[in-house]
């Protein structure tokens, strides 16, 4: 299998561009060039017919290059997808992380990403379940969806504790399958490994938590009200 970096060198394109193309069209094991070409043609045709609001480079604060911000958001989305998030969930998370406030309403997310409110609702429910976003109400009583530093800490703890159920179940299986048998030994080794890793991860998260609250000098953000132009 040819690596993305090798393809990028041959085509003289950034590796991130090749990775994004592969992930967008089935991933390394399911990529089909004919389907990818057809999807590209369809996207191009749609852009010609009606400009997609979600693909517009929105006006940016702090003198940022709007096109560069949009490209970076796509790159961040690809990273989230590579880590295992479904595409829509990755897009929502990428959108939130590239706002100064770190928070948007569901309506703002739907408008920015040019997708249906139902798609946003499903993505947010999924992300909340993973403790990757949280919700709060603003002064106008609107629900806003937030990414902040503490979410990384809580997500790490949740990831570590998610192993507990498997560890307990594996140890139950050792008795049923018979101590010392190949199947029981396999479960015992997995349980011991995950138990060790989970404890180490929790300790590291606790020790490193203060890093999340070490602030650098930043401009205090206001609620991001920038919306796509019609």
Coordinates of C-alpha atoms in Angstrom, one line a residue:
X1 CA 0.0 0.0 0.0
X2 CA 1.4 3.4 -1.0
X3 CA 1.5 5.8 1.9
X4 CA -0.1 9.3 1.8
X5 CA 3.3 10.9 2.0
X6 CA 4.5 9.0 -1.0
X7 CA 1.5 10.0 -3.1
X8 CA 1.9 13.6 -1.9
X9 CA 5.5 13.7 -3.1
X10 CA 4.5 12.3 -6.5
X11 CA 1.7 14.8 -7.0
X12 CA 3.6 17.6 -5.4
X13 CA 0.8 18.3 -2.9
X14 CA 0.7 18.6 0.9
X15 CA 0.4 15.3 2.7
X16 CA -2.6 16.7 4.6
X17 CA -4.4 17.2 1.3
X18 CA -4.0 13.6 0.3
X19 CA -5.0 12.4 3.8
X20 CA -8.1 14.5 3.7
X21 CA -9.1 13.2 0.3
X22 CA -8.6 9.5 1.4
X23 CA -10.6 10.0 4.6
X24 CA -13.4 11.8 2.8
X25 CA -13.8 8.9 0.4
X26 CA -13.8 5.7 2.4
X27 CA -10.4 5.7 4.3
X28 CA -7.2 3.7 3.5
X29 CA -9.0 0.4 3.3
X30 CA -12.1 1.4 1.4
X31 CA -10.9 4.1 -1.0
X32 CA -12.2 3.9 -4.5
X33 CA -10.8 6.4 -7.1
X34 CA -13.9 6.2 -9.3
X35 CA -16.3 7.0 -6.5
X36 CA -13.9 9.8 -5.2
X37 CA -13.8 11.3 -8.7
X38 CA -17.6 11.2 -9.0
X39 CA -18.0 12.8 -5.6
X40 CA -15.6 15.6 -6.6
X41 CA -17.5 16.3 -9.8
X42 CA -20.8 16.4 -7.9
X43 CA -19.4 18.9 -5.3
X44 CA -18.0 21.1 -8.1
X45 CA -21.4 21.0 -9.9
X46 CA -23.2 22.0 -6.7
X47 CA -20.8 24.9 -6.1
X48 CA -21.5 26.2 -9.7
X49 CA -25.2 25.9 -9.2
X50 CA -25.6 27.5 -5.7
X51 CA -22.7 28.8 -3.6
X52 CA -22.5 26.7 -0.5
X53 CA -22.7 28.9 2.6
X54 CA -20.8 26.4 4.6
X55 CA -17.8 26.6 2.4
X56 CA -17.5 30.4 2.5
X57 CA -14.5 31.8 4.3
X58 CA -16.2 33.9 7.0
X59 CA -14.9 37.3 8.0
X60 CA -12.3 36.8 10.8
X61 CA -11.4 38.9 13.8
X62 CA -7.8 39.9 14.8
X63 CA -6.8 40.4 11.2
X64 CA -6.7 36.6 10.4
X65 CA -6.6 35.3 6.9
X66 CA -10.2 34.0 6.4
X67 CA -9.1 31.4 3.7
X68 CA -6.3 30.2 5.9
X69 CA -8.7 29.7 8.9
X70 CA -11.1 27.8 6.7
X71 CA -8.3 25.5 5.4
X72 CA -7.0 25.0 9.0
X73 CA -10.5 24.1 10.2
X74 CA -10.7 21.4 7.5
X75 CA -7.3 20.1 8.4
X76 CA -8.4 19.9 12.1
X77 CA -11.5 18.1 11.1
X78 CA -9.5 15.5 9.3
X79 CA -7.3 15.0 12.4
X80 CA -10.5 14.4 14.4
X81 CA -11.7 11.9 11.8
X82 CA -8.4 10.1 11.8
X83 CA -8.7 9.7 15.6
X84 CA -12.0 7.9 15.1
X85 CA -14.8 10.5 15.1
X86 CA -17.5 10.3 12.4
X87 CA -17.3 13.1 9.8
X88 CA -20.2 15.3 11.1
X89 CA -19.0 15.1 14.7
X90 CA -15.5 16.0 13.6
X91 CA -16.8 19.0 11.6
X92 CA -18.8 20.3 14.6
X93 CA -15.8 19.9 16.9
X94 CA -13.5 21.6 14.4
X95 CA -15.9 24.5 14.1
X96 CA -16.1 25.0 17.8
X97 CA -12.4 24.8 18.4
X98 CA -11.7 27.5 15.8
X99 CA -13.9 30.1 17.4
X100 CA -12.4 32.5 20.0
X101 CA -15.3 31.9 22.4
X102 CA -15.2 28.1 22.0
X103 CA -18.9 28.1 22.0
X104 CA -21.8 28.3 19.5
X105 CA -25.5 27.6 19.4
X106 CA -26.9 24.7 17.5
X107 CA -28.4 27.2 15.0
X108 CA -25.0 28.9 14.5
X109 CA -23.3 25.6 13.9
X110 CA -26.0 24.6 11.4
X111 CA -25.5 27.9 9.5
X112 CA -21.7 27.8 9.6
X113 CA -21.5 24.2 8.4
X114 CA -24.5 24.5 6.0
X115 CA -26.2 21.4 7.3
X116 CA -29.6 20.6 8.8
X117 CA -30.4 21.3 12.4
X118 CA -31.1 17.5 12.8
X119 CA -27.5 16.7 11.8
X120 CA -26.2 19.2 14.3
X121 CA -28.4 17.8 17.1
X122 CA -27.3 14.2 16.4
X123 CA -23.6 15.3 16.3
X124 CA -23.9 17.3 19.6
X125 CA -25.6 14.4 21.4
X126 CA -22.8 12.1 20.3
X127 CA -20.1 14.6 21.4
X128 CA -21.8 15.2 24.7
X129 CA -21.8 11.5 25.3
X130 CA -18.1 11.4 24.9
X131 CA -17.6 14.4 27.2
X132 CA -16.1 16.3 24.2
X133 CA -18.5 19.2 24.4
X134 CA -20.8 20.6 27.2
X135 CA -23.8 22.8 27.1
X136 CA -24.6 26.0 29.0
X137 CA -27.1 28.8 28.8
X138 CA -26.1 32.3 27.9
X139 CA -27.6 35.6 29.1
X140 CA -30.3 35.3 26.5
X141 CA -31.2 31.8 27.8
X142 CA -30.0 30.2 24.6
X143 CA -28.2 26.8 24.8
X144 CA -24.6 27.1 23.7
X145 CA -22.3 24.2 23.1
X146 CA -18.8 24.7 24.6
X147 CA -15.4 23.2 24.2
X148 CA -13.0 24.3 27.0
X149 CA -9.9 23.1 28.8
X150 CA -11.6 21.0 31.4
X151 CA -13.3 18.9 28.8
X152 CA -9.9 17.4 27.9
X153 CA -9.3 16.4 31.5
X154 CA -12.8 14.9 31.9
X155 CA -12.5 13.1 28.6
X156 CA -9.2 11.5 29.7
X157 CA -10.9 10.3 32.9
X158 CA -13.9 9.0 31.0
X159 CA -11.6 7.1 28.6
X160 CA -9.7 5.5 31.5
X161 CA -12.8 4.5 33.4
X162 CA -14.4 3.1 30.3
X163 CA -12.0 0.2 30.6
X164 CA -13.4 -0.8 34.0
X165 CA -16.4 -2.7 32.6
X166 CA -14.2 -4.8 30.3
X167 CA -11.7 -5.4 33.0
X168 CA -14.4 -6.7 35.4
X169 CA -16.0 -8.8 32.7
X170 CA -12.7 -10.3 31.6
X171 CA -11.9 -11.4 35.1
X172 CA -15.3 -13.0 35.4
X173 CA -14.4 -15.0 32.3
X174 CA -11.2 -16.3 33.8
X175 CA -13.2 -18.3 36.3
X176 CA -15.6 -19.6 33.7
X177 CA -13.0 -20.5 31.2
X178 CA -10.7 -22.1 33.7
X179 CA -7.6 -20.5 35.2
X180 CA -4.5 -21.2 33.1
X181 CA -6.3 -22.1 29.9
X182 CA -5.3 -20.2 26.7
X183 CA -8.6 -18.3 26.6
X184 CA -8.5 -17.4 30.3
X185 CA -4.9 -16.3 30.0
X186 CA -5.7 -14.1 27.1
X187 CA -8.4 -12.3 29.1
X188 CA -6.2 -12.1 32.2
X189 CA -3.4 -10.4 30.3
X190 CA -5.8 -7.9 28.7
X191 CA -7.3 -7.1 32.0
X192 CA -4.0 -6.6 33.7
X193 CA -2.7 -4.4 30.9
X194 CA -5.8 -2.2 30.8
X195 CA -5.9 -1.9 34.5
X196 CA -2.3 -0.7 34.6
X197 CA -2.8 1.7 31.7
X198 CA -6.0 3.1 33.2
X199 CA -4.3 3.8 36.6
X200 CA -1.4 5.5 34.9
X201 CA -3.6 7.6 32.7
X202 CA -5.7 8.8 35.7
X203 CA -2.5 9.7 37.6
X204 CA -1.1 11.6 34.6
X205 CA -4.4 13.4 34.0
X206 CA -4.5 14.5 37.7
X207 CA -0.8 15.6 37.6
X208 CA -1.2 17.4 34.4
X209 CA -4.5 19.1 35.1
X210 CA -2.9 22.4 36.1
X211 CA -1.3 22.7 32.7
X212 CA -4.8 23.2 31.3
X213 CA -5.3 26.2 33.5
X214 CA -2.0 27.9 32.9
X215 CA -3.1 30.9 30.9
X216 CA -1.1 32.8 28.3
X217 CA -2.0 36.4 27.7
X218 CA -5.0 36.5 25.3
X219 CA -7.6 38.9 24.2
X220 CA -10.9 38.3 26.1
X221 CA -13.3 36.9 23.5
X222 CA -16.9 38.1 23.0
X223 CA -19.6 35.8 21.8
X224 CA -18.9 35.0 18.2
X225 CA -21.8 36.4 16.2
X226 CA -20.2 36.2 12.8
X227 CA -22.5 34.5 10.4
X228 CA -22.2 33.5 6.8
X229 CA -23.1 36.2 4.2
X230 CA -26.2 35.5 2.3

